[in-house]
Coordinates of C-alpha atoms in Angstrom, one line a residue:
M5 CA -14.2 7.4 14.5
K6 CA -18.0 7.5 13.9
K7 CA -18.6 9.9 10.7
A8 CA -21.9 11.6 10.2
Q9 CA -23.4 10.4 6.6
P10 CA -23.2 12.5 3.6
F11 CA -26.5 13.9 1.9
L12 CA -26.6 10.9 -0.5
L13 CA -27.5 7.4 -0.7
L14 CA -25.2 4.9 -0.1
L15 CA -26.3 1.6 -1.6
L16 CA -24.4 -2.1 -0.7
C17 CA -24.7 -4.1 -3.9
T18 CA -25.6 -7.8 -3.4
V19 CA -24.0 -8.9 -6.4
F20 CA -20.7 -11.2 -5.5
L21 CA -18.2 -10.9 -8.0
S22 CA -15.4 -13.3 -8.9
G23 CA -16.7 -16.3 -6.5
C24 CA -15.2 -19.5 -6.0
A25 CA -17.3 -20.9 -9.1
T26 CA -15.4 -18.1 -11.5
K27 CA -13.1 -20.0 -13.7
K28 CA -9.5 -18.7 -13.4
V29 CA -8.0 -17.8 -16.7
A30 CA -4.4 -17.2 -17.5
Y31 CA -2.3 -14.1 -17.5
S32 CA -0.7 -14.4 -20.8
P33 CA 1.7 -11.5 -20.5
R34 CA 5.0 -12.9 -18.2
A35 CA 6.3 -10.9 -15.4
E36 CA 10.1 -11.0 -14.6
I37 CA 11.7 -9.4 -11.5
S38 CA 15.2 -8.0 -11.2
D39 CA 17.6 -6.1 -8.6
I40 CA 18.2 -2.8 -9.0
K41 CA 21.5 -1.3 -7.2
G42 CA 21.6 1.8 -5.5
F43 CA 19.8 3.1 -2.5
P44 CA 19.5 6.7 -0.5
S45 CA 21.8 7.2 2.0
A46 CA 22.3 10.8 2.7
E47 CA 20.3 10.3 6.2
D48 CA 22.1 8.5 8.9
G49 CA 20.2 4.9 9.1
Y50 CA 18.9 5.2 5.7
A51 CA 20.9 2.8 3.6
L52 CA 19.6 0.0 5.9
G53 CA 16.2 0.2 4.2
V54 CA 12.9 1.8 5.3
S55 CA 9.5 0.8 5.1
A56 CA 6.2 3.0 4.5
C57 CA 7.9 5.7 2.6
F58 CA 6.2 8.0 -0.1
A59 CA 7.4 7.5 -3.6
G60 CA 6.7 8.1 -7.4
C61 CA 8.1 8.9 -10.8
I62 CA 8.4 12.3 -12.2
G63 CA 9.2 12.4 -15.5
D64 CA 12.8 9.9 -15.6
N65 CA 13.2 10.4 -12.2
L66 CA 12.2 8.1 -9.4
I67 CA 11.5 9.4 -5.9
M68 CA 11.4 8.3 -2.4
A69 CA 10.6 10.5 0.6
G70 CA 10.6 9.7 4.2
G71 CA 10.1 6.2 5.5
C72 CA 10.8 4.4 8.6
N73 CA 13.3 1.7 10.0
F74 CA 15.0 0.2 13.3
P75 CA 18.7 1.1 13.1
E76 CA 18.9 -0.3 16.7
P77 CA 16.7 -2.8 17.6
G78 CA 13.8 -1.6 19.6
K79 CA 14.3 1.7 18.8
K80 CA 12.1 3.1 15.6
R81 CA 13.1 5.8 13.4
Y82 CA 11.4 8.2 10.7
Y83 CA 12.8 10.4 7.9
Q84 CA 12.3 13.2 6.2
G85 CA 14.6 13.5 3.0
I86 CA 13.4 13.4 -0.4
Y87 CA 15.6 11.5 -2.8
S88 CA 15.6 11.3 -6.6
A89 CA 17.3 8.6 -9.0
D90 CA 17.3 8.8 -13.2
I91 CA 16.0 5.6 -13.8
R92 CA 17.5 5.6 -17.4
N93 CA 20.5 4.8 -15.8
D94 CA 21.0 1.2 -14.8
N95 CA 22.4 1.8 -11.4
L96 CA 20.4 4.1 -9.6
D97 CA 22.4 7.3 -8.3
W98 CA 20.2 8.9 -5.3
K99 CA 20.6 12.5 -4.7
L100 CA 19.1 14.3 -1.6
I101 CA 16.9 17.0 -3.1
G102 CA 15.0 18.4 -0.3
Y103 CA 13.2 17.8 2.8
L104 CA 9.4 17.3 3.7
Q105 CA 8.7 19.4 6.8
E106 CA 8.9 16.9 9.4
P107 CA 9.8 13.2 9.5
V108 CA 7.1 10.7 8.3
A109 CA 5.9 7.7 7.3
Y110 CA 2.8 5.4 6.6
G111 CA 1.2 7.9 4.2
V112 CA -0.4 7.7 0.8
S113 CA 1.7 8.9 -2.4
I114 CA -0.1 10.2 -5.5
A115 CA 1.1 10.7 -8.6
S116 CA -0.6 13.6 -10.4
G117 CA 0.8 15.5 -13.8
D118 CA 4.0 16.5 -13.3
S119 CA 3.6 16.2 -9.1
L120 CA 3.5 13.9 -6.6
I121 CA 0.9 14.4 -3.9
F122 CA 2.0 12.9 -0.6
L123 CA -1.1 12.7 2.1
G124 CA -1.2 12.0 5.7
G125 CA 1.1 9.7 7.8
N126 CA 2.4 9.5 11.1
N127 CA 6.3 9.7 13.3
T128 CA 6.9 9.0 16.6
E129 CA 4.8 12.2 18.1
H130 CA 1.8 12.3 16.0
S131 CA -0.2 11.2 13.5
L132 CA -0.6 13.7 10.2
S133 CA -3.1 15.5 8.5
I134 CA -1.0 17.5 6.3
V135 CA -1.1 17.2 2.3
Y136 CA 2.3 18.2 0.3
S137 CA 2.7 18.6 -3.6
V138 CA 6.1 17.7 -4.6
H139 CA 7.9 18.6 -8.1
I140 CA 11.1 19.0 -9.4
N141 CA 12.9 22.4 -10.7
E142 CA 16.2 22.5 -11.4
G143 CA 17.0 19.3 -9.7
K144 CA 15.7 20.6 -6.5
A145 CA 12.4 19.2 -4.6
I146 CA 9.6 22.1 -4.6
V147 CA 7.4 21.3 -1.7
K148 CA 3.9 22.8 -1.5
Q149 CA 1.7 22.7 1.5
L150 CA -2.0 22.3 0.0
P151 CA -4.9 22.5 2.0
S152 CA -4.5 20.0 5.1
L153 CA -7.1 16.8 5.8
P154 CA -9.8 17.5 8.4
F155 CA -8.8 14.6 10.2
T156 CA -5.8 12.8 11.0
V157 CA -4.5 9.6 9.1
D158 CA -2.2 7.0 8.8
N159 CA -1.5 3.5 7.6
M160 CA -4.6 3.9 5.0
A161 CA -4.6 3.3 1.4
G162 CA -5.4 5.9 -1.6
A163 CA -5.5 6.1 -5.0
L164 CA -6.4 8.9 -7.8
S165 CA -9.8 9.0 -9.5
G166 CA -10.3 12.2 -12.0
E167 CA -9.1 14.9 -9.7
K168 CA -10.3 13.4 -6.6
V169 CA -7.9 11.7 -4.3
Y170 CA -9.6 8.8 -2.7
I171 CA -8.3 8.1 1.1
F172 CA -9.6 5.1 2.9
G173 CA -9.2 3.1 6.1
G174 CA -6.2 3.1 8.2
N175 CA -6.3 5.1 11.3
Q176 CA -8.4 8.0 11.2
N177 CA -7.9 10.4 14.4
G178 CA -5.9 8.1 15.8
K179 CA -9.0 5.0 15.5
P180 CA -9.1 2.3 12.9
S181 CA -11.9 3.4 10.6
T182 CA -14.0 2.1 7.8
A183 CA -14.3 6.0 6.0
L184 CA -13.6 6.7 2.6
W185 CA -12.8 10.3 1.9
K186 CA -12.4 12.1 -1.4
Y187 CA -10.3 15.0 -1.6
D188 CA -10.5 17.3 -4.7
L189 CA -6.9 18.5 -5.8
N190 CA -8.5 21.4 -7.6
N191 CA -9.5 23.3 -4.3
G192 CA -8.6 21.3 -1.4
T193 CA -12.0 20.2 -0.3
C194 CA -12.3 17.1 1.6
T195 CA -15.6 15.2 1.9
L196 CA -16.9 11.7 3.2
A197 CA -17.9 9.3 0.5
G198 CA -19.2 6.6 2.4
D199 CA -18.2 3.7 4.8
I200 CA -17.0 0.2 3.8
P201 CA -19.2 -2.6 5.3
G202 CA -17.9 -4.6 8.1
K203 CA -15.0 -3.9 10.5
P204 CA -12.4 -1.2 10.2
R205 CA -9.4 -1.7 7.7
V206 CA -6.0 -0.9 8.6
Q207 CA -3.2 -1.1 6.1
P208 CA -5.6 -2.2 3.3
V209 CA -4.6 -1.9 -0.4
C210 CA -6.6 0.0 -3.1
A211 CA -6.5 1.0 -6.7
A212 CA -8.6 3.4 -9.0
V213 CA -9.7 1.9 -12.7
D214 CA -12.5 3.9 -14.7
G215 CA -14.0 5.5 -11.8
K216 CA -14.1 2.6 -9.7
L217 CA -12.0 2.1 -6.3
Y218 CA -11.1 -1.5 -5.5
I219 CA -10.4 -2.2 -2.2
W220 CA -8.9 -5.3 -0.3
S221 CA -7.5 -6.9 3.1
G222 CA -6.4 -4.5 5.9
F223 CA -6.7 -5.6 9.6
F224 CA -8.5 -4.8 12.9
A225 CA -6.5 -5.3 16.2
D226 CA -9.4 -6.0 18.9
G227 CA -8.2 -8.7 21.0
E228 CA -10.0 -11.8 20.4
N229 CA -12.4 -10.0 18.1
S230 CA -9.4 -9.0 15.8
V231 CA -9.6 -9.9 12.1
V232 CA -7.2 -10.1 9.2
H233 CA -9.4 -9.2 6.1
T234 CA -8.8 -11.3 2.9
D235 CA -11.8 -10.2 1.1
G236 CA -12.7 -6.9 -0.5
Y237 CA -15.3 -4.5 -2.0
Y238 CA -15.2 -1.8 -5.1
F239 CA -16.9 1.4 -4.5
D240 CA -18.4 3.0 -7.7
T241 CA -17.9 6.6 -7.3
N242 CA -20.7 7.6 -9.7
I243 CA -23.4 5.9 -7.9
Q244 CA -22.1 5.4 -4.4
C245 CA -22.0 1.7 -4.7
W246 CA -20.7 -0.7 -2.7
T247 CA -19.9 -4.2 -4.3
V248 CA -18.4 -7.4 -2.8
L249 CA -15.1 -9.0 -4.3
T250 CA -13.7 -12.3 -3.3
S251 CA -9.9 -12.3 -1.9
P252 CA -7.3 -13.6 -4.0
T253 CA -6.3 -17.5 -3.7
L254 CA -3.0 -19.4 -4.3
P255 CA -2.9 -21.6 -7.9
L256 CA -4.1 -24.9 -6.9
S257 CA -0.6 -26.2 -7.5
R258 CA 0.6 -24.6 -4.6
G259 CA -2.1 -24.2 -2.2
S260 CA -5.6 -24.4 -1.0
K261 CA -9.0 -22.2 -1.9
E262 CA -8.3 -20.3 1.0
G263 CA -8.1 -16.5 0.8
V264 CA -4.8 -14.9 0.9
S265 CA -4.3 -11.8 2.8
L266 CA -2.4 -8.4 0.9
S267 CA -2.6 -6.6 4.6
G268 CA 0.6 -4.4 4.4
G269 CA 0.8 -5.2 0.9
T270 CA 0.6 -2.7 -2.1
A271 CA -1.4 -2.0 -5.1
I272 CA -1.3 -0.2 -8.9
A273 CA -3.9 -0.2 -11.6
V274 CA -2.1 -1.0 -15.1
G275 CA -4.3 -0.3 -17.7
S276 CA -7.8 -2.3 -16.6
D277 CA -5.7 -4.6 -14.4
I278 CA -4.8 -4.4 -10.9
I279 CA -1.4 -5.5 -9.7
C280 CA -1.1 -6.4 -6.2
L281 CA 2.1 -7.5 -4.1
G282 CA 3.4 -8.4 -0.8
G283 CA 1.3 -8.6 2.7
V284 CA 1.3 -10.2 5.5
N285 CA 0.2 -14.0 6.4
K286 CA -3.3 -13.9 8.1
D287 CA -3.0 -16.9 10.1
I288 CA 0.6 -15.6 11.6
F289 CA -0.4 -12.2 12.0
L290 CA -4.0 -12.6 13.2
D291 CA -2.0 -15.0 16.2
A292 CA -0.1 -11.9 16.9
I293 CA -2.6 -9.1 17.1
S294 CA -5.2 -11.0 18.8
G295 CA -2.6 -11.4 21.5
R296 CA -3.0 -15.2 21.6
Y297 CA 0.7 -16.1 20.6
T298 CA -0.3 -20.0 20.2
L299 CA 2.0 -20.4 17.3
V300 CA 5.4 -18.7 18.9
K301 CA 5.6 -17.2 22.4
K302 CA 5.2 -13.6 22.3
E303 CA 8.9 -13.0 23.8
D304 CA 10.0 -14.8 20.5
Y305 CA 7.9 -13.2 17.5
L306 CA 10.4 -11.1 16.3
K307 CA 13.4 -13.9 16.2
K308 CA 12.3 -16.1 13.4
D309 CA 13.8 -16.3 10.0
P310 CA 11.8 -14.4 7.6
E311 CA 10.5 -17.1 5.6
W312 CA 8.8 -18.3 8.9
Y313 CA 6.4 -15.1 8.5
R314 CA 5.3 -16.1 5.5
F315 CA 4.8 -12.8 3.8
N316 CA 3.1 -13.3 0.3
P317 CA 5.8 -14.1 -2.2
D318 CA 3.3 -13.8 -5.3
M319 CA 2.0 -11.2 -7.6
F320 CA -1.8 -11.3 -7.9
V321 CA -3.6 -9.7 -10.9
F322 CA -7.4 -8.4 -10.9
D323 CA -9.1 -7.8 -13.9
T324 CA -11.7 -5.4 -13.5
K325 CA -13.4 -6.0 -16.6
K326 CA -14.0 -9.7 -16.2
K327 CA -14.1 -9.3 -12.4
E328 CA -11.9 -11.9 -11.8
W329 CA -8.1 -13.1 -10.4
R330 CA -5.7 -14.1 -13.1
E331 CA -2.9 -16.5 -12.3
V332 CA 0.4 -15.0 -12.7
P333 CA 3.7 -16.9 -13.1
L334 CA 5.6 -14.7 -10.6
H335 CA 6.4 -16.3 -7.6
S336 CA 9.5 -15.0 -5.8
Q337 CA 10.8 -14.5 -2.0
K338 CA 11.8 -11.3 -3.2
L339 CA 8.4 -9.8 -3.4
A340 CA 7.8 -11.4 0.2
R341 CA 7.4 -7.9 1.8
A342 CA 5.3 -5.9 4.4
G343 CA 5.3 -2.0 3.8
A344 CA 6.5 -1.8 0.2
I345 CA 5.4 0.5 -2.2
I346 CA 5.1 -0.3 -6.2
V347 CA 5.1 2.6 -8.6
S348 CA 4.8 3.0 -12.2
C349 CA 7.4 5.6 -14.5
G350 CA 6.0 6.4 -17.7
D351 CA 5.8 2.7 -19.2
S352 CA 3.3 0.9 -17.3
T353 CA 4.9 -2.1 -18.0
L354 CA 7.8 -1.1 -15.9
L355 CA 7.3 -1.3 -12.0
Y356 CA 9.4 -0.5 -8.8
Y357 CA 9.2 -2.4 -5.9
I358 CA 10.5 -0.3 -3.2
G359 CA 11.6 -1.3 0.2
G360 CA 9.7 -2.7 2.9
E361 CA 10.2 -5.3 5.5
T362 CA 11.2 -8.9 5.2
K363 CA 10.2 -9.6 8.7
P364 CA 8.5 -7.7 11.5
S365 CA 11.4 -4.8 12.3
V366 CA 13.6 -5.9 9.6
R367 CA 13.8 -3.5 6.7
T368 CA 15.2 -4.1 3.2
N369 CA 17.4 -1.6 1.0
I370 CA 16.8 -3.6 -2.6
I371 CA 14.4 -1.9 -5.1
E372 CA 13.1 -4.7 -7.5
K373 CA 12.2 -3.8 -11.0
I374 CA 9.5 -5.6 -12.4
T375 CA 9.2 -6.0 -16.5
I376 CA 5.5 -7.1 -17.9
H377 CA 6.2 -8.5 -21.1

């Protein structure tokens, strides 16, 4: 989608950060992962697990809403229930506390004060421009519709910086996009902040720290011109400057220096660090979206075991102060998902990794608790 440029100077900084010559440092805190029992089940089919749902925390309540799955092979279903569970209990006892206006998945969730903001997404009928504010009153979800976006958008990334929600990439008005928008929570206005250099990025990851929006990965499906990004940029919201960031790479003990894609993964800011989880394998995914299918026949693409797809099983942590990736001693097949979402509830050292798919079209109903010591 071609966007008119705003009346401001957009700069592409030529500084390359966290390059190959940068020495990696150890991430001294340890991260541990454990399964949490309990998954919403009030809507028929939901208990099978969902991908690309909305999620976040309001006080001690972990919230899930929407999402999609394949309860029957080849038949995708979207959901609209809003669920809540008290995280003070070891087992999550989920309650249906309300409904969204319509079934939806592939939007963005933002925690803001005592509310969650849900933006965009899509379903079997259309892509959405809707923006919801959700809070809880006497155990029920109070859903308020805020001013809509001036475009439809799905499969994008987003993050909160100050009172602005930044929405990046995905499919905007039905087309893969490079555009970055800022949505003002105070008055509901939405303006174009700029365009990331290069090709569009669908299903990227991003997080905001100290007025800077950090973006990595995403893909662009265009036949032989398709690309699965591994690199990234950060956008300084104060001076409208894009600066190049390199890709996360596997520890040398387990792989090469080749960049890892976080496309379809999830990211969250924890202090000055950004934690990234999940994502597809760039070579396998590119082979499929380009239509080449040199690694497996097209008719057999969905028939492989989950391990074959090589979704990312590592936690990656980016230090925004030093502008470098840290090695983290957390490698688990439980993290190897696409379409999952990670949220923080109060204590930033306690994270919840929710849903997603373990292979194309197969969802999981396992929620992982990740504790950072």
